[in-house]
XYZ file of C-alpha atoms in Angstrom:
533
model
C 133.813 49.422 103.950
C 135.887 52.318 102.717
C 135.094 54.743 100.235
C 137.609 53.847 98.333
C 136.661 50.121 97.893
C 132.909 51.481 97.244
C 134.182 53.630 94.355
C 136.164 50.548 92.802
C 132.969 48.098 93.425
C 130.199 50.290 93.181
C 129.067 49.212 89.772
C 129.552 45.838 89.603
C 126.437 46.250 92.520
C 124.354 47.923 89.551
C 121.051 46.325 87.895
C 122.101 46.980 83.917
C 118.390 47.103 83.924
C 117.196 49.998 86.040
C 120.613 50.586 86.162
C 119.947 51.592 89.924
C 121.764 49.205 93.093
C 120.650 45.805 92.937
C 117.090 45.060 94.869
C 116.501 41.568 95.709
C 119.571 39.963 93.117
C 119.657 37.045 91.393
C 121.981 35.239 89.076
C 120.565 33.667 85.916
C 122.171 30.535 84.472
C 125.208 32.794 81.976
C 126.451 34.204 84.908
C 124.876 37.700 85.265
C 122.982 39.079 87.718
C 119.367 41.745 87.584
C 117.593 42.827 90.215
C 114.571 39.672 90.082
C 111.967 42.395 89.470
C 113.732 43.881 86.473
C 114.415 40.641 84.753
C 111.135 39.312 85.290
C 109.538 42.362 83.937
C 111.998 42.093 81.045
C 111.348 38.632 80.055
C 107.574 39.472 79.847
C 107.899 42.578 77.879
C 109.862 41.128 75.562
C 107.943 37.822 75.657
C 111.336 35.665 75.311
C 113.986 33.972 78.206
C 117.402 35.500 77.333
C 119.888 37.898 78.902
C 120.028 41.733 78.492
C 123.420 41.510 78.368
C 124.781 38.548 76.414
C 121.713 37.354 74.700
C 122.081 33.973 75.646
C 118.376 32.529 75.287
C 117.462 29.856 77.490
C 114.650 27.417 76.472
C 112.790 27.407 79.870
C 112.471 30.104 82.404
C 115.216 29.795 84.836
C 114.136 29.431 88.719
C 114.965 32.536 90.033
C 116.655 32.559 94.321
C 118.391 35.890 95.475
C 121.582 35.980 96.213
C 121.964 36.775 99.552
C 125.455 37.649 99.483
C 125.123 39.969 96.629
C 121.913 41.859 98.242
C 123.733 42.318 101.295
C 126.739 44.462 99.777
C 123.941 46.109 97.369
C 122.455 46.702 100.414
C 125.428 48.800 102.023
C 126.084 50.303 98.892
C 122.413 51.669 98.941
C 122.811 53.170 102.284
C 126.030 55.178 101.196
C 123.868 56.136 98.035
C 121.275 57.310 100.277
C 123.940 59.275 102.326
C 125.300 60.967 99.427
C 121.879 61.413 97.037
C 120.794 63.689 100.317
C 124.066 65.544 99.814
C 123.282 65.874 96.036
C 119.774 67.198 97.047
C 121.242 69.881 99.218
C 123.816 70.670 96.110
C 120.589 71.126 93.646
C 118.694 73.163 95.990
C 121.361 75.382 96.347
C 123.085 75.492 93.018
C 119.561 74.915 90.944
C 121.287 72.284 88.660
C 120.374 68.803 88.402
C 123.577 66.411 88.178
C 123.244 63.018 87.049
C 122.985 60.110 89.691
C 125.278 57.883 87.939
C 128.478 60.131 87.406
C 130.971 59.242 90.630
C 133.508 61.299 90.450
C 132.755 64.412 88.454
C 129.200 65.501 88.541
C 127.691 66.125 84.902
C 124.410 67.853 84.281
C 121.016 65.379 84.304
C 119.778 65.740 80.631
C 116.405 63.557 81.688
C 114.901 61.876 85.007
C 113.834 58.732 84.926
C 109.959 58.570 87.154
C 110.727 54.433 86.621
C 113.951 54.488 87.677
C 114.280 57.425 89.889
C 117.486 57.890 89.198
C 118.696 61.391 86.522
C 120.990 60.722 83.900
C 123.945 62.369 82.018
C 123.856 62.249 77.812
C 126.223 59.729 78.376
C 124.581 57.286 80.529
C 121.294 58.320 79.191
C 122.228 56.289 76.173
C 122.972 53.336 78.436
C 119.876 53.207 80.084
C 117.655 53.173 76.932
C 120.121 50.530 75.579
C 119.618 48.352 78.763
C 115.645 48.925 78.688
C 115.223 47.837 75.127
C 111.801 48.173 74.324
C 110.587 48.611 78.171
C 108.708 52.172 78.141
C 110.151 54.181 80.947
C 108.566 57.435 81.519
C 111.271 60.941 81.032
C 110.873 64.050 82.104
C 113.252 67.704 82.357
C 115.472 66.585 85.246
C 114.159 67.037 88.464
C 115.954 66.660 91.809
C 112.869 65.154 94.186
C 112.644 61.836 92.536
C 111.467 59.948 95.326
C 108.322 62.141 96.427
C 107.320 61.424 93.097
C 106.978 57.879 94.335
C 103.849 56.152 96.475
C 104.843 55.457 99.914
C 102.653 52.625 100.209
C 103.198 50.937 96.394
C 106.541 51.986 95.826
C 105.349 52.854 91.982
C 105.038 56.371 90.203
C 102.463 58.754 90.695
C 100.479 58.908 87.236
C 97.124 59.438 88.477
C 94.814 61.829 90.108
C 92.302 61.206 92.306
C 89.187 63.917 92.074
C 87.743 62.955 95.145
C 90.913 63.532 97.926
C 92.284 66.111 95.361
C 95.852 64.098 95.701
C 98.241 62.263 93.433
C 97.865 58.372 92.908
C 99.938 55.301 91.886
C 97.866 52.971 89.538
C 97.826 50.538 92.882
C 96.298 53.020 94.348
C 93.447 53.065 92.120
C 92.963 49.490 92.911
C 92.697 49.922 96.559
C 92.455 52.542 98.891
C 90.506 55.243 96.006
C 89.307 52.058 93.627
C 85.225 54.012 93.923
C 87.129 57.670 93.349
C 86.797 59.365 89.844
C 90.039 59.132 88.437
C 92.219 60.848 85.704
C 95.339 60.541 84.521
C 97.796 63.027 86.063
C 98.446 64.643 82.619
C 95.226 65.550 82.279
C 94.233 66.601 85.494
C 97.857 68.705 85.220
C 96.661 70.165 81.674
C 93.186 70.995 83.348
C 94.627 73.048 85.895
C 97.535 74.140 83.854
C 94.299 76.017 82.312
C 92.126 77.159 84.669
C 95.805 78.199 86.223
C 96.241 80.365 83.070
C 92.553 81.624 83.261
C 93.289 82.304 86.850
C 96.690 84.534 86.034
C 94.585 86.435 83.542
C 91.545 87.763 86.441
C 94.850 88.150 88.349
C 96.109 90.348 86.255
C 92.860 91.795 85.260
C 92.409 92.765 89.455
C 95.990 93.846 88.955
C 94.979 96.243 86.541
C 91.674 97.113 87.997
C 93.194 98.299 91.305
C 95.941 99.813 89.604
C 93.713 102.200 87.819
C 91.737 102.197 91.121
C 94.485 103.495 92.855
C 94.918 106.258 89.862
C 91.427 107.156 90.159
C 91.796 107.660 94.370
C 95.030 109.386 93.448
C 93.344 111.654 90.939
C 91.008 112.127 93.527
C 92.950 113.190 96.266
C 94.568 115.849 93.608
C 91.427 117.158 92.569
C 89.936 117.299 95.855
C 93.430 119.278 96.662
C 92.312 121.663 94.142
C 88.943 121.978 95.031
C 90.312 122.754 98.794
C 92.264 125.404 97.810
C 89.909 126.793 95.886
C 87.968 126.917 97.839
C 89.922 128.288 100.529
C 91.313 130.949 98.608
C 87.439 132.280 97.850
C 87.150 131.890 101.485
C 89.860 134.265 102.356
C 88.977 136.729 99.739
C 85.347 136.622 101.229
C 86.076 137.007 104.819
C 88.930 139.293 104.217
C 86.323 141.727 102.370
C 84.320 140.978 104.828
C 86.304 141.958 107.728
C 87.288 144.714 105.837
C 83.901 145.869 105.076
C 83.161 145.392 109.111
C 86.000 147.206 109.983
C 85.156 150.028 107.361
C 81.295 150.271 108.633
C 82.866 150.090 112.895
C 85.499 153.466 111.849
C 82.525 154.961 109.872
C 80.058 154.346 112.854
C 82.867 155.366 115.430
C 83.819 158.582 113.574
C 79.619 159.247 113.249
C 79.180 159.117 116.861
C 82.631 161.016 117.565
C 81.542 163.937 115.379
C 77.953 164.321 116.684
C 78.651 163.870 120.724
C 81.598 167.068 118.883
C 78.894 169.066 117.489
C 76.567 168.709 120.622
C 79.800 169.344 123.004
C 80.233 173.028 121.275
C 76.207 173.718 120.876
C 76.317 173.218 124.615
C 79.206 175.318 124.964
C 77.400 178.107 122.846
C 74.589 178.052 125.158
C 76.785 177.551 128.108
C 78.611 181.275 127.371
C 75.365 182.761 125.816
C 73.656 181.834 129.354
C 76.819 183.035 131.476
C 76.539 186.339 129.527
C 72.635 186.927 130.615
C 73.598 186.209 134.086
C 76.358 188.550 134.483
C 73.681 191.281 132.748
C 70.995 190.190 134.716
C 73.091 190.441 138.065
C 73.851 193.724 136.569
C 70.107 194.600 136.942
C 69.832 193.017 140.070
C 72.189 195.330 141.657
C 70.034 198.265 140.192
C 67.006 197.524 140.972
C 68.222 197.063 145.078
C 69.482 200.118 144.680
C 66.753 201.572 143.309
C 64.386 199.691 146.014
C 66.068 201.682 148.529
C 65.876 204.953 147.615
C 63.511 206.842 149.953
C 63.247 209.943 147.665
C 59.966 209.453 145.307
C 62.040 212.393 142.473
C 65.177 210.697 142.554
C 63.434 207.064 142.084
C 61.256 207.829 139.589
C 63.943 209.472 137.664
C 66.376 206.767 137.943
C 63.501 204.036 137.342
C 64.100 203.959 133.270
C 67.402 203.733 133.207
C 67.369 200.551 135.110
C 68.209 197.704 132.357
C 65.261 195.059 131.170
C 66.307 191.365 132.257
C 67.012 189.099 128.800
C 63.629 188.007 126.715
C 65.123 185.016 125.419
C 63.262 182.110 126.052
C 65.562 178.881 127.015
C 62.813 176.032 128.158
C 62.753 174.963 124.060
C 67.006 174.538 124.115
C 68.480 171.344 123.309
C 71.455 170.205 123.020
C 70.936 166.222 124.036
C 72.223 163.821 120.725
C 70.146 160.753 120.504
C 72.196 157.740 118.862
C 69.191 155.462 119.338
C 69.380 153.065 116.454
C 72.277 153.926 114.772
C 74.738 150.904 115.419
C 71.456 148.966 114.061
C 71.270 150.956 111.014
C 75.505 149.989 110.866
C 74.553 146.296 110.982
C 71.696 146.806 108.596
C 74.365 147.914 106.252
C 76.610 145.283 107.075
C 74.066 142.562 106.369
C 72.981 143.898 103.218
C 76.748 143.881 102.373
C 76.630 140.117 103.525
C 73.665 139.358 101.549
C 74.940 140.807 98.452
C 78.100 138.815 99.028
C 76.038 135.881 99.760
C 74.377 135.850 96.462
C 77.684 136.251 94.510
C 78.644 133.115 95.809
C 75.715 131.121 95.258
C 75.857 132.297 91.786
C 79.794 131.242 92.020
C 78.732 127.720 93.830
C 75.797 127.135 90.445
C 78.828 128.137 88.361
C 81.207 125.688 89.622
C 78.449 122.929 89.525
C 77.301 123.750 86.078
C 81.247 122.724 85.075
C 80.326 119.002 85.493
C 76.966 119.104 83.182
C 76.433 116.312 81.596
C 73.498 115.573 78.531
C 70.708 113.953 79.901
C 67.705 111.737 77.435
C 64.825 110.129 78.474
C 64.948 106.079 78.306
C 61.586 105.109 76.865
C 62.245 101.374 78.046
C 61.893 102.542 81.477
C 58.839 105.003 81.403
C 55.890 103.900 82.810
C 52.996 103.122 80.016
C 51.320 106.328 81.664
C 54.448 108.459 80.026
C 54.365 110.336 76.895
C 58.036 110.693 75.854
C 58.873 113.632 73.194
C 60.646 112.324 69.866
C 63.961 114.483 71.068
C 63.614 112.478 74.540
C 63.925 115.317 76.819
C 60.440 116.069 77.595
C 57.694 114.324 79.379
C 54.248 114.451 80.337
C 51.371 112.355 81.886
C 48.967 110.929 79.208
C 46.602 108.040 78.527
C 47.862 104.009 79.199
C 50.381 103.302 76.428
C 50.359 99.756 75.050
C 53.878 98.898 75.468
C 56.395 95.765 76.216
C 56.244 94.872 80.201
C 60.313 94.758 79.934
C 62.225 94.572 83.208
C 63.431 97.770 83.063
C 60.078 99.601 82.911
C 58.490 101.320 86.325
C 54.739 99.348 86.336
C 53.665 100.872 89.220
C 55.135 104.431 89.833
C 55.071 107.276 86.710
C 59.120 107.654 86.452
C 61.228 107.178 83.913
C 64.871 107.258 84.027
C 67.423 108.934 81.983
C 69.569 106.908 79.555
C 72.951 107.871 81.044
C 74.305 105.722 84.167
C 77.452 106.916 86.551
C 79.586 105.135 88.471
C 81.793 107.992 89.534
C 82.234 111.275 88.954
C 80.594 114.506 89.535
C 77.346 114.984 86.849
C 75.130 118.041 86.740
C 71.674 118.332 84.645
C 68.654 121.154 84.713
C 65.338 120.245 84.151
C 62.575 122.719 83.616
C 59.326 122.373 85.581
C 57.088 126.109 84.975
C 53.529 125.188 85.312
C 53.829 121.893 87.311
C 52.034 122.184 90.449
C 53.556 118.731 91.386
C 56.440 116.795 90.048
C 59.856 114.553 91.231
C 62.750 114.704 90.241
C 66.380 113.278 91.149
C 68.559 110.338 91.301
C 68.095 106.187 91.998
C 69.712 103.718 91.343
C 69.375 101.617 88.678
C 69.029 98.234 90.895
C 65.459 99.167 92.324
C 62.734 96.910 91.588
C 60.819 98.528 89.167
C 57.406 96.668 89.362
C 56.823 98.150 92.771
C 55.463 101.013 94.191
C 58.736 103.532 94.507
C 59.239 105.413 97.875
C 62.322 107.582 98.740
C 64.592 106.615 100.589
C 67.757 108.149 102.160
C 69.444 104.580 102.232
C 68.507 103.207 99.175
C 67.090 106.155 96.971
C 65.879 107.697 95.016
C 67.244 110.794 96.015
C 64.890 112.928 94.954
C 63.014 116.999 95.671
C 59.301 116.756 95.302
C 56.770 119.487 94.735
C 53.269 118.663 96.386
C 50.069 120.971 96.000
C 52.071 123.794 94.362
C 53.406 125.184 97.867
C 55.656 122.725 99.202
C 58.411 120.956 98.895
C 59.782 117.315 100.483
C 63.136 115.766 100.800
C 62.434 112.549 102.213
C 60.667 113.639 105.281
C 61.736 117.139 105.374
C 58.802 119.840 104.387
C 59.890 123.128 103.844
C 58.401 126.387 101.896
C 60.722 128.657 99.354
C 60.176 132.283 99.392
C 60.004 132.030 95.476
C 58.885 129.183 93.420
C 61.423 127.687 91.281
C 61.180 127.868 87.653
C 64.276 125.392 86.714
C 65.849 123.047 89.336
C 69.176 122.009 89.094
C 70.621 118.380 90.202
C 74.232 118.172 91.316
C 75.556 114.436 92.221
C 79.185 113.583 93.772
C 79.164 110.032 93.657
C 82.289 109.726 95.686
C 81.408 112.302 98.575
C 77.308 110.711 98.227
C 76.091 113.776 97.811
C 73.105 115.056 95.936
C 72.208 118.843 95.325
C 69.199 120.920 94.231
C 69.412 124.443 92.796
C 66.972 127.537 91.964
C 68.707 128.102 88.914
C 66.884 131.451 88.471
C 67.906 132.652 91.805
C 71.658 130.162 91.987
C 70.209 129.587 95.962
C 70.679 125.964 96.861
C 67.602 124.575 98.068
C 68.767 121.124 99.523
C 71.717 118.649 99.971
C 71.766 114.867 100.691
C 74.847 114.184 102.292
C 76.396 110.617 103.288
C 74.272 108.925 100.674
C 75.248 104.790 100.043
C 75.605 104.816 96.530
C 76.171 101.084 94.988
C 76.190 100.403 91.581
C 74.803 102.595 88.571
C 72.965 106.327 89.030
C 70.281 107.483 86.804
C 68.760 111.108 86.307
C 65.180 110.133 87.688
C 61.933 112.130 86.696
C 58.266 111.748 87.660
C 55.706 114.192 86.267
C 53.159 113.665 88.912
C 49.226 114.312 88.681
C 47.278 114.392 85.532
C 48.153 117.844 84.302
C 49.983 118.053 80.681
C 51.945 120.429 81.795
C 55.844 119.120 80.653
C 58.834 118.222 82.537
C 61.528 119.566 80.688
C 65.492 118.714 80.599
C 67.378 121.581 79.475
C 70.673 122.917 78.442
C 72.336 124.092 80.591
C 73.194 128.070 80.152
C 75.742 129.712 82.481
């Protein structure tokens, strides 16, 4: 058949029902001819035998037989549709417009789709189709151009349903059947149930959006003020070494010149002696001479006259001259010099190192909630002490078994510095834990999972989880420095600015608390103070 004898026939081979190509056909007794499903449906909707089109009412129900004739051009005409409704598709997907279904020649824009029908309409024949379908509700929707996946394969009816249990979209004959025991809702409100949770789901998406955003911020800031703290630092370094080197180099030309100018001094002693010792020889060879003479003379007048005129040797006594320079001990007494150089320079920058710390100080209070009933807690909140058993609230966040008690501030980040005064303790603990320990347990330090904590035990020495050490002097203040990025935790002399020990590589997760135990039964106070630079 040619397309030209398609386009002339092509809707004479149209249901004016579903307006779509006929599907099994049959003529009624006026003359016109429905798909047999359509009229059917018709009749029983509108509960009376007449035709769509004429209105002729019959008084029985007409026996319906398809005519076979008619079903097989329909039937050709569908496959062309087919053909062509794929080359549509292809048009949409590209172009992104919907075109009605029932326009031949020139495509107009779909105003609705029709999930009954299949088929998207025009304005124009629109208003045709909801003439033809009377009072017969068809469901429309915002054109769409994949009408037939919207269709069950196996019922050949529209997919209004949702079933819970495969998760998938149903036709009502499927709810009869294959998913009759399934929990099933209607697909409009399983579509506005995840329309919301879709909603809820773009705002945490956004939310993480945002959160990694500023996380990325935060790594950036990071980076910049680790950048800063590098060059810092490296420009201290250089100024340090450089006067170092200097100093070095000042003490080797000082030490050098020292030991030039006294092997210079000894060289022209020496030389003194040397001529002062030639000069007695020559005299004494002088007198040598004489006296040989003299020893010869065989005349006792002439030798006793000549006797006092012979010259006296030299009564200088030389066994007592030196002239050897020792240098024993003199390149140490350089390097003593040198060190106490270093030392002093040493102590300026531990006093620089507290200084730069100090920056990050943060105000520290007591949290009663979390003091064991042991505790006595000042009104202010920044001393404590041990005392008698309190009567207080078994909350979670109170230590039941170990005296601590935590500070009120948390970190998550950051750098934080606080002081905390401990004169006349002869035992006490203080640090850092996290605020996720189980608090109605015994608490041990740990280097995995905290507290990070200095302890004082027995007035002489100190442990750092497992390390035991003694300081030459006994700190009066101790100062806590925390990076929580690096995981690194600090203690200070404060008196003295000499760092007494670092935790390095710590796992910090979660939030960070100042952490405090008095230890023993003395009164004597912990103390957090203000810090003074």
């Amino acid at each position: 058949m040619s397309t030209t004898s398609c386009e002339l026939s092509e809707e004479q081979f149209r249901c004016s029902i579903c307006l779509d190509m006929f599907t099994d056909p049959v003529s009624i007794p006026c003359g016109h001819n429905f798909c047999k499903r359509c009229i059917i449906r018709n009749w029983d909707v509108n509960m009376r035998c007449e035709c769509p089109l004429c209105k002729k009412a019959f008084n029985r129900r007409p026996e319906l037989f398809v005519n076979t004739f008619i079903a097989e051009i329909a039937s050709q005409f569908r496959r062309s549709m087919k053909k062509t409704r794929r080359f549509l598709i292809h048009r949409r997907s590209s172009s992104g417009e919907v075109c009605c279904d029932i326009c031949i020649k020139t495509k107009v824009k779909a105003l609705k789709s029709c999930l009954t029908c299949l088929t998207s309409y025009c304005k124009t024949h629109l208003e045709f189709h909801q003439k033809m379908i009377g009072q017969t509700k068809h469901d429309l929707i915002d054109p769409v151009g994949n009408l037939e996946e919207r269709m069950c394969k196996n019922h050949h009816r529209p997919l209004e349903m949702f079933c819970k249990t495969d998760q998938t979209c149903i036709c009502l004959g499927c709810t009869e059947s294959s998913h009759k025991l399934h929990p099933i809702l209607p697909l409009m409100e399983q579509y506005e149930e995840k329309k919301a949770e879709l909603r809820e789901t773009e705002v945490e998406i956004h939310k993480m959006i945002e959160e990694r955003r500023l996380k990325i911020q935060t790594l950036k800031d990071s980076v910049r003020l680790s950048r800063e703290d590098a060059d810092r630092e490296l420009a201290e370094g250089v100024v340090v070494f450089t006067a170092l080197i200097r100093s070095a180099e000042e003490r080797l030309v000082q030490l050098l010149n020292f030991i030039e100018e006294k092997q210079k001094t000894t060289e022209e002693r020496a030389d003194s002696f040397i001529k002062e010792l030639e000069d007695e020889i020559s005299k004494l060879m002088k007198s040598a001479n004489k006296v040989k003479q003299l020893s010869h003379t065989e005349d006792p007048l002439q030798f006793l006259q000549n006797v006092p005129s012979c010259p006296a040797p030299p009564t200088k006594d030389w066994t007592q001259v030196r002239v050897h320079s020792s240098f024993e001990g003199t390149v140490r007494r350089a390097v003593a010099e040198l060190e106490e150089k270093l030392s002093e320079e040493m102590e300026n920058q531990r006093e620089s190192e507290l200084e730069r710390v100090q920056q990050y100080t943060v105000d520290v209070t007591l949290d009663p909630n979390t003091a064991n009933p042991s505790l006595i807690l000042s009104d202010d909140r920044i001393r404590v002490h041990h005392g008698k058993q309190q009567n207080v609230p078994d909350n979670p966040e109170r230590f039941s078994k170990s005296a601590c008690v935590l500070g009120e501030q948390s970190f998550t980040a950051g750098k934080f510095y606080f002081e905390v005064e401990v004169t006349g303790k002869s035992e006490w603990e203080l640090g850092v834990a996290l605020g996720s320990m189980n608090r109605k347990e015994e608490i041990f330090p740990s280097r995995e999972t905290g507290p990070w904590v200095l302890q004082l035990r027995n007035g002489s020495y100190y442990i750092a989880v497992g390390d035991v050490f003694v300081l030459k002097s006994k700190p009066q203040r101790v100062g806590v420095f925390v990076d929580y990025e690096e995981g690194l935790v600090s203690f200070y002399d404060v008196d003295t600015a000499a760092l007494i020990y670092s935790f390095t590589d710590c796992k910090f997760r979660g939030k960070l608390y100042p952490y405090l135990n008095p230890l023993g039964d003395n009164h004597a106070l912990l103390i957090v103070t203000p810090v003074i630079p």
